Amino acid sequence: MRYNDLDDQVKADFLSYGITTVQLINASDADVLEVFARLNSYSVKVTPAELRHAKFDEPVKWAIWNTTRKWGVLWDEYHVVSIRDSVRLKNTTLIAEMYMAMKDGIGDGGEDKVTSFYTSHKKLSDDDLEPITTQINTTISEAVEWFGTLLAKTTFFDAPNFLMLVTAIAFVKGIMPVSAVSESVKEVRGVGVNLDKAREQLGLLSAAVENEDVTGAYSEFVLATKSSTQRVSSRKVRFANIARALAR
């Protein structure tokens, strides 16, 4: 049956039916998806990141949240974390790991480690967190400015290796402390970044990953990228390769 087949009263009822709408002015794709995720959240299993956001209300939570929101370009344009995963706050996990690395050096990752960081750093004040936030914002900005055009479509702008890239920049600049992951390349801490060398070497590493070259000069990096990306064993290999590529 079509509209023209309806009798006049049904047509009138149809045309007078009210529909509630909400207009989102100047909203990004991520903003729109976030609204829909919230409306439909009753049917979706809550993620660990969403649980943390609901459970914690200390400055450390808000510092991580605000930094995540500040870097919308990473999710909207570069898709370091997909928009869909960002709606579920999984991008806060990546940013939280940057706070963990800047504070204590990079180690094992994963949701449990992030939750432990929130718990153990409840007493940090806004003043305590401000210099860490500044370091993270500066280093992300450098990663995007220096490598965004060249490496946007490569492994270095996927979350696991983007984390390694940002933290390696901080390490080579002397900002991030030595840890189990960075111990093997502690000699390059603080030596500074050689951009020309870095662009060339990171390009070679990304090409090896793209070509799945598990027998060539960068096979360790390729295999580590393909393995569990949260464990120290994988991170040590990837971090060392990136740090050496960056170092003067």
GROMACS .gro file of C-alpha atoms in nm:
model
  248
    1MET     CA    1   0.000   0.000   0.000
    2ARG     CA    2   0.119   0.348  -0.089
    3TYR     CA    3   0.045   0.687   0.063
    4ASN     CA    4  -0.204   0.770  -0.212
    5ASP     CA    5  -0.399   0.454  -0.127
    6LEU     CA    6  -0.468   0.571   0.228
    7ASP     CA    7  -0.796   0.733   0.323
    8ASP     CA    8  -0.798   1.101   0.415
    9GLN     CA    9  -0.805   1.049   0.793
   10VAL     CA   10  -0.503   0.816   0.788
   11LYS     CA   11  -0.318   1.064   0.567
   12ALA     CA   12  -0.395   1.342   0.812
   13ASP     CA   13  -0.279   1.130   1.106
   14PHE     CA   14   0.040   1.042   0.922
   15LEU     CA   15   0.122   1.403   0.835
   16SER     CA   16   0.051   1.527   1.186
   17TYR     CA   17   0.271   1.269   1.359
   18GLY     CA   18   0.545   1.442   1.557
   19ILE     CA   19   0.910   1.335   1.528
   20THR     CA   20   1.169   1.455   1.779
   21THR     CA   21   1.500   1.563   1.625
   22VAL     CA   22   1.825   1.701   1.757
   23GLN     CA   23   2.050   1.914   1.538
   24LEU     CA   24   2.422   1.883   1.606
   25ILE     CA   25   2.587   2.207   1.498
   26ASN     CA   26   2.952   2.188   1.383
   27ALA     CA   27   2.986   1.835   1.522
   28SER     CA   28   3.263   1.607   1.403
   29ASP     CA   29   3.204   1.245   1.301
   30ALA     CA   30   3.340   1.139   1.640
   31ASP     CA   31   3.094   1.368   1.821
   32VAL     CA   32   2.798   1.227   1.627
   33LEU     CA   33   2.904   0.868   1.685
   34GLU     CA   34   2.954   0.941   2.054
   35VAL     CA   35   2.596   1.066   2.082
   36PHE     CA   36   2.462   0.753   1.916
   37ALA     CA   37   2.683   0.533   2.134
   38ARG     CA   38   2.546   0.695   2.446
   39LEU     CA   39   2.186   0.656   2.325
   40ASN     CA   40   2.241   0.290   2.242
   41SER     CA   41   2.476   0.203   2.528
   42TYR     CA   42   2.219  -0.022   2.697
   43SER     CA   43   2.275  -0.282   2.424
   44VAL     CA   44   2.657  -0.269   2.414
   45LYS     CA   45   2.895  -0.431   2.660
   46VAL     CA   46   3.083  -0.166   2.855
   47THR     CA   47   3.455  -0.142   2.775
   48PRO     CA   48   3.725  -0.121   3.045
   49ALA     CA   49   3.792   0.238   2.935
   50GLU     CA   50   3.425   0.328   2.982
   51LEU     CA   51   3.426   0.164   3.325
   52ARG     CA   52   3.731   0.369   3.426
   53HIS     CA   53   3.567   0.686   3.304
   54ALA     CA   54   3.261   0.610   3.516
   55LYS     CA   55   3.452   0.490   3.823
   56PHE     CA   56   3.723   0.752   3.862
   57ASP     CA   57   3.680   1.124   3.914
   58GLU     CA   58   4.029   1.228   4.019
   59PRO     CA   59   4.250   1.476   3.827
   60VAL     CA   60   4.439   1.194   3.655
   61LYS     CA   61   4.118   1.079   3.485
   62TRP     CA   62   4.036   1.430   3.368
   63ALA     CA   63   4.389   1.502   3.248
   64ILE     CA   64   4.380   1.190   3.029
   65TRP     CA   65   4.027   1.265   2.911
   66ASN     CA   66   4.102   1.626   2.820
   67THR     CA   67   4.420   1.531   2.635
   68THR     CA   68   4.228   1.264   2.443
   69ARG     CA   69   3.966   1.520   2.342
   70LYS     CA   70   4.232   1.775   2.248
   71TRP     CA   71   4.382   1.537   1.995
   72GLY     CA   72   4.068   1.468   1.795
   73VAL     CA   73   4.276   1.489   1.476
   74LEU     CA   74   4.440   1.158   1.571
   75TRP     CA   75   4.104   0.982   1.570
   76ASP     CA   76   3.910   1.182   1.308
   77GLU     CA   77   4.182   1.227   1.046
   78TYR     CA   78   4.465   0.983   1.113
   79HIS     CA   79   4.251   0.704   1.263
   80VAL     CA   80   4.528   0.610   1.508
   81VAL     CA   81   4.233   0.464   1.698
   82SER     CA   82   3.925   0.414   1.483
   83ILE     CA   83   3.631   0.648   1.529
   84ARG     CA   84   3.417   0.354   1.637
   85ASP     CA   85   3.668   0.250   1.904
   86SER     CA   86   3.714   0.612   2.006
   87VAL     CA   87   3.342   0.634   2.074
   88ARG     CA   88   3.395   0.350   2.323
   89LEU     CA   89   3.676   0.557   2.481
   90LYS     CA   90   3.949   0.316   2.372
   91ASN     CA   91   4.153   0.617   2.264
   92THR     CA   92   4.178   0.713   2.631
   93THR     CA   93   4.371   0.390   2.685
   94LEU     CA   94   4.635   0.499   2.434
   95ILE     CA   95   4.666   0.844   2.591
   96ALA     CA   96   4.675   0.691   2.939
   97GLU     CA   97   4.971   0.476   2.834
   98MET     CA   98   5.151   0.792   2.729
   99TYR     CA   99   5.096   0.934   3.079
  100MET     CA  100   5.224   0.608   3.226
  101ALA     CA  101   5.535   0.622   3.008
  102MET     CA  102   5.613   0.987   3.078
  103LYS     CA  103   5.568   0.934   3.450
  104ASP     CA  104   5.741   0.601   3.508
  105GLY     CA  105   5.894   0.489   3.178
  106ILE     CA  106   5.730   0.255   2.932
  107GLY     CA  107   5.655  -0.101   3.041
  108ASP     CA  108   5.384  -0.361   2.994
  109GLY     CA  109   5.056  -0.229   2.859
  110GLY     CA  110   4.694  -0.337   2.859
  111GLU     CA  111   4.372  -0.236   3.026
  112ASP     CA  112   4.463  -0.383   3.367
  113LYS     CA  113   4.785  -0.182   3.376
  114VAL     CA  114   4.600   0.134   3.282
  115THR     CA  115   4.339   0.080   3.552
  116SER     CA  116   4.617   0.022   3.805
  117PHE     CA  117   4.774   0.351   3.699
  118TYR     CA  118   4.447   0.536   3.759
  119THR     CA  119   4.419   0.372   4.100
  120SER     CA  120   4.777   0.430   4.214
  121HIS     CA  121   4.785   0.792   4.097
  122LYS     CA  122   4.460   0.912   4.249
  123LYS     CA  123   4.645   1.160   4.467
  124LEU     CA  124   4.815   1.343   4.181
  125SER     CA  125   4.695   1.701   4.163
  126ASP     CA  126   4.631   1.914   3.858
  127ASP     CA  127   4.963   2.086   3.927
  128ASP     CA  128   5.140   1.748   3.938
  129LEU     CA  129   4.988   1.645   3.606
  130GLU     CA  130   5.034   1.971   3.417
  131PRO     CA  131   5.401   1.919   3.319
  132ILE     CA  132   5.328   1.562   3.205
  133THR     CA  133   5.035   1.685   2.997
  134THR     CA  134   5.254   1.954   2.842
  135GLN     CA  135   5.520   1.696   2.753
  136ILE     CA  136   5.263   1.467   2.594
  137ASN     CA  137   5.098   1.745   2.394
  138THR     CA  138   5.436   1.869   2.271
  139THR     CA  139   5.555   1.523   2.172
  140ILE     CA  140   5.232   1.428   1.994
  141SER     CA  141   5.248   1.758   1.808
  142GLU     CA  142   5.603   1.679   1.698
  143ALA     CA  143   5.508   1.328   1.586
  144VAL     CA  144   5.224   1.464   1.373
  145GLU     CA  145   5.422   1.757   1.235
  146TRP     CA  146   5.736   1.559   1.158
  147PHE     CA  147   5.586   1.234   1.033
  148GLY     CA  148   5.214   1.284   0.969
  149THR     CA  149   5.243   1.350   0.597
  150LEU     CA  150   5.502   1.080   0.532
  151LEU     CA  151   5.379   0.801   0.758
  152ALA     CA  152   5.005   0.862   0.805
  153LYS     CA  153   4.906   0.542   0.624
  154THR     CA  154   5.172   0.324   0.786
  155THR     CA  155   5.209   0.117   1.100
  156PHE     CA  156   5.341   0.423   1.284
  157PHE     CA  157   4.995   0.577   1.286
  158ASP     CA  158   4.831   0.265   1.424
  159ALA     CA  159   4.791   0.280   1.800
  160PRO     CA  160   5.061   0.027   1.909
  161ASN     CA  161   5.344   0.179   1.707
  162PHE     CA  162   5.217   0.535   1.743
  163LEU     CA  163   5.265   0.485   2.116
  164MET     CA  164   5.618   0.363   2.050
  165LEU     CA  165   5.685   0.658   1.819
  166VAL     CA  166   5.564   0.922   2.064
  167THR     CA  167   5.746   0.769   2.360
  168ALA     CA  168   6.065   0.718   2.158
  169ILE     CA  169   6.062   1.086   2.060
  170ALA     CA  170   6.028   1.177   2.427
  171PHE     CA  171   6.307   0.936   2.520
  172VAL     CA  172   6.552   1.059   2.258
  173LYS     CA  173   6.479   1.415   2.372
  174GLY     CA  174   6.561   1.311   2.730
  175ILE     CA  175   6.209   1.358   2.867
  176MET     CA  176   6.105   1.000   2.941
  177PRO     CA  177   6.285   0.795   3.208
  178VAL     CA  178   6.468   0.470   3.137
  179SER     CA  179   6.265   0.154   3.194
  180ALA     CA  180   6.271  -0.217   3.114
  181VAL     CA  181   6.159  -0.142   2.758
  182SER     CA  182   6.414   0.131   2.691
  183GLU     CA  183   6.711  -0.011   2.884
  184SER     CA  184   6.873  -0.159   2.573
  185VAL     CA  185   6.898   0.183   2.405
  186LYS     CA  186   6.966   0.401   2.706
  187GLU     CA  187   7.270   0.544   2.528
  188VAL     CA  188   7.042   0.742   2.292
  189ARG     CA  189   6.840   0.905   2.569
  190GLY     CA  190   6.875   1.280   2.539
  191VAL     CA  191   7.082   1.283   2.219
  192GLY     CA  192   6.811   1.459   2.017
  193VAL     CA  193   6.627   1.378   1.694
  194ASN     CA  194   6.782   1.368   1.347
  195LEU     CA  195   6.476   1.427   1.130
  196ASP     CA  196   6.627   1.338   0.794
  197LYS     CA  197   6.766   1.013   0.927
  198ALA     CA  198   6.444   0.939   1.114
  199ARG     CA  199   6.224   0.985   0.809
  200GLU     CA  200   6.444   0.757   0.603
  201GLN     CA  201   6.477   0.484   0.867
  202LEU     CA  202   6.112   0.490   0.973
  203GLY     CA  203   6.015   0.468   0.607
  204LEU     CA  204   6.224   0.153   0.572
  205LEU     CA  205   6.071   0.002   0.886
  206SER     CA  206   5.717   0.077   0.771
  207ALA     CA  207   5.787  -0.069   0.426
  208ALA     CA  208   5.916  -0.388   0.586
  209VAL     CA  209   5.595  -0.418   0.789
  210GLU     CA  210   5.376  -0.348   0.487
  211ASN     CA  211   5.562  -0.610   0.283
  212GLU     CA  212   5.561  -0.857   0.574
  213ASP     CA  213   5.936  -0.897   0.530
  214VAL     CA  214   6.021  -1.144   0.806
  215THR     CA  215   6.363  -1.238   0.667
  216GLY     CA  216   6.520  -0.900   0.591
  217ALA     CA  217   6.716  -0.647   0.793
  218TYR     CA  218   6.407  -0.535   0.986
  219SER     CA  219   6.258  -0.879   1.050
  220GLU     CA  220   6.267  -0.841   1.429
  221PHE     CA  221   6.063  -0.523   1.407
  222VAL     CA  222   5.814  -0.682   1.169
  223LEU     CA  223   5.768  -0.989   1.388
  224ALA     CA  224   5.734  -0.777   1.702
  225THR     CA  225   5.472  -0.561   1.531
  226LYS     CA  226   5.276  -0.873   1.436
  227SER     CA  227   5.295  -1.021   1.787
  228SER     CA  228   5.129  -0.914   2.113
  229THR     CA  229   5.186  -0.540   2.122
  230GLN     CA  230   5.131  -0.497   2.497
  231ARG     CA  231   5.412  -0.712   2.632
  232VAL     CA  232   5.757  -0.583   2.723
  233SER     CA  233   5.924  -0.837   2.492
  234SER     CA  234   5.749  -0.692   2.186
  235ARG     CA  235   5.780  -0.334   2.298
  236LYS     CA  236   6.155  -0.362   2.360
  237VAL     CA  237   6.221  -0.459   1.999
  238ARG     CA  238   5.991  -0.200   1.846
  239PHE     CA  239   6.100   0.078   2.080
  240ALA     CA  240   6.470   0.011   2.020
  241ASN     CA  241   6.431   0.019   1.643
  242ILE     CA  242   6.233   0.343   1.652
  243ALA     CA  243   6.460   0.513   1.905
  244ARG     CA  244   6.770   0.428   1.701
  245ALA     CA  245   6.598   0.554   1.387
  246LEU     CA  246   6.524   0.887   1.557
  247ALA     CA  247   6.855   0.942   1.735
  248ARG     CA  248   7.123   1.178   1.612
   0.00000   0.00000   0.00000
